[in-house]
Each structure stands twice: as C-alpha cells, then as structure tokens.
XYZ file of C-alpha atoms in Angstrom:
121
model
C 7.738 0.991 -16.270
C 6.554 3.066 -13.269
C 6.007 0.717 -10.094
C 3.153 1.080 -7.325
C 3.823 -0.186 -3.698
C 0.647 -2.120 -2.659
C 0.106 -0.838 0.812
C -2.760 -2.795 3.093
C -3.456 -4.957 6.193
C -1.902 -8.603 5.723
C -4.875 -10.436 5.764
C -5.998 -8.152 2.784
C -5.546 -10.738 0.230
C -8.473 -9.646 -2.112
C -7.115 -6.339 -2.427
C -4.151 -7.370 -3.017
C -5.143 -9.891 -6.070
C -7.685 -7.504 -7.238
C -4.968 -4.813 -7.195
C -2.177 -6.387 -8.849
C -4.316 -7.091 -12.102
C -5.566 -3.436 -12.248
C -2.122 -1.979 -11.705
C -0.780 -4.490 -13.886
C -3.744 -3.290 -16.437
C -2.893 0.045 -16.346
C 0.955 -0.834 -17.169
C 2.542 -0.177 -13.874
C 4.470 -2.694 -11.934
C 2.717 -3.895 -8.962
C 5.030 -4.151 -5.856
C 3.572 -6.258 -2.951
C 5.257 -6.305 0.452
C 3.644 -9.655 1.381
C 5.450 -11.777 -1.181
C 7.737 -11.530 2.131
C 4.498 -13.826 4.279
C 5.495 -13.443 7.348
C 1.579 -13.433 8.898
C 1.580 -15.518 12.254
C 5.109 -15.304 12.755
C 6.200 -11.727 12.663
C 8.228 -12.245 16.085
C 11.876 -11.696 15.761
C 11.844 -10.806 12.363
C 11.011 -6.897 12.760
C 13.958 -5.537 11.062
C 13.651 -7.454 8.312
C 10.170 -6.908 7.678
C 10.497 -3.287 7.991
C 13.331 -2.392 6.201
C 12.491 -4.591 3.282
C 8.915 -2.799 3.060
C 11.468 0.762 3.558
C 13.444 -0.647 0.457
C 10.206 -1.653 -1.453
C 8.887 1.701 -1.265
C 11.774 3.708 -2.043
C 12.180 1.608 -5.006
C 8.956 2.448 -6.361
C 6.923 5.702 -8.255
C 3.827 5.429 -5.602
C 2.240 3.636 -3.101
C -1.729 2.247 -3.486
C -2.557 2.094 0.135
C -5.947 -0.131 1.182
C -7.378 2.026 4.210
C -10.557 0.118 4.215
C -9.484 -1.171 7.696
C -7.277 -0.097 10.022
C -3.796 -1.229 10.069
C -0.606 0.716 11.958
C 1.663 -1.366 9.084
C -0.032 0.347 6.327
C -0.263 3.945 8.383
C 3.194 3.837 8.525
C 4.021 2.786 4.736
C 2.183 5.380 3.679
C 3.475 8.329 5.921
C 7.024 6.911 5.072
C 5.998 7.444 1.080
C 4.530 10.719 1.795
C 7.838 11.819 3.492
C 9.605 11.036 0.628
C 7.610 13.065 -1.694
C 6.182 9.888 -3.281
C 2.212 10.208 -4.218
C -0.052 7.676 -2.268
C -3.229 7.273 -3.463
C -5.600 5.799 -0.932
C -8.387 3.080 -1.317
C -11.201 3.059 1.459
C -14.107 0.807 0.243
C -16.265 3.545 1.527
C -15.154 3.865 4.923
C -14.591 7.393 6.092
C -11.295 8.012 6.164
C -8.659 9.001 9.543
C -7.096 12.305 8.584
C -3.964 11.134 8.737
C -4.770 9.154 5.610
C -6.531 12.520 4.247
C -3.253 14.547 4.836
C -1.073 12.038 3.509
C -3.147 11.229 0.120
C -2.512 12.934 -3.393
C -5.880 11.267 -3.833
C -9.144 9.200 -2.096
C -11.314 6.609 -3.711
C -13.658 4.388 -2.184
C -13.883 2.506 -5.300
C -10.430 0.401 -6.036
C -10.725 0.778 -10.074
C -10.764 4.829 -9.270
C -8.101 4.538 -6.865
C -5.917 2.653 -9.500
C -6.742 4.859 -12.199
C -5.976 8.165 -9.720
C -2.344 6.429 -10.141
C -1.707 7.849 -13.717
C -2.514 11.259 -13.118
C-alpha cells in the first residue's frame, strides 16, 4: 500500500482529518507527523521532532503538503521530499502559491479532493 506524508501547519487539524479519509479513500496510507503533538511545547524537543518527521517522510511514496498558510515546518518537509525525488503534491485552498512551493510541486490544487486525487497519477 503506497503511503502519503501529510505535510501542514500544526494547528491544521481540519486538513488533516479531512485528509486522512480521502487518502485513506483512495487506498493509500495516510502518514501524519502530528500523531507526535508536540504543539505548545516544542522547546527542547527539536531533534526529535525533526528527525522523526525526516524518518516519516523517507518512509513514505509522497508527501500531501497543506500550503494554504504559511508554515517554515511544512516548507521544509516538503523541500526535504523533493530532494529525495519523492512527488509532493501541494494543497492551497486558493491561496496563491510562494514559488518555492511551485518549484517543489509535481502538482497544485486549491481544492483538497484534486490535490488527493493528483496523488495517483
């Protein structure tokens, strides 16, 4: 079963929910950093945040990054992925997206659903 790293700002919860059933729809394995909640108490625990996010996306086929707002976590997860040669399809609720995120995407979508479905192909 191909797996999807679910890329986004921490507070992103919605996406995240909304994400993990269309993923899970679509029959990949949804992967989501924050099962590791470390929100309001990120201090000291850097290193494990970040290389357990590195591991996470190695470990999976893609990443599903949420650029609907800005967020240097989920800039960084998805240049990692793109570095890698992994494809990360971006999500953008109809915000115009940085080019970074342009450069780094197999794919765009301001609609979620589209965005998911960009995943297969």
């Amino acid at each position: 079963m191909p797996r999807v790293y679910l890329a986004g700002p921490p507070f992103a919860d919605d996406y995240r929910r909304r994400a993990t059933e269309l993923v899970a729809d679509l029959g990949w394995e949804p992967v989501d950093p924050m099962r590791r909640d470390f929100r309001g108490r990120t201090e000291g625990h850097e290193e494990e945040i970040v290389t357990g996010d590195l591991e996470d996306i190695r470990s999976c086929d893609a990443v599903l990054a949420d650029f609907s707002e800005a967020d240097e976590g989920t800039s960084m997860e998805a240049w990692y992925a793109h570095g890698l040669g992994k494809p990360v399809v971006v999500y953008t609720a109809g915000r115009k997206p940085h080019p970074w995120a342009v450069y780094v995407a197999a794919a765009v979508h301001d609609e979620l659903e589209d965005a998911v479905r960009a995943l297969s192909g």
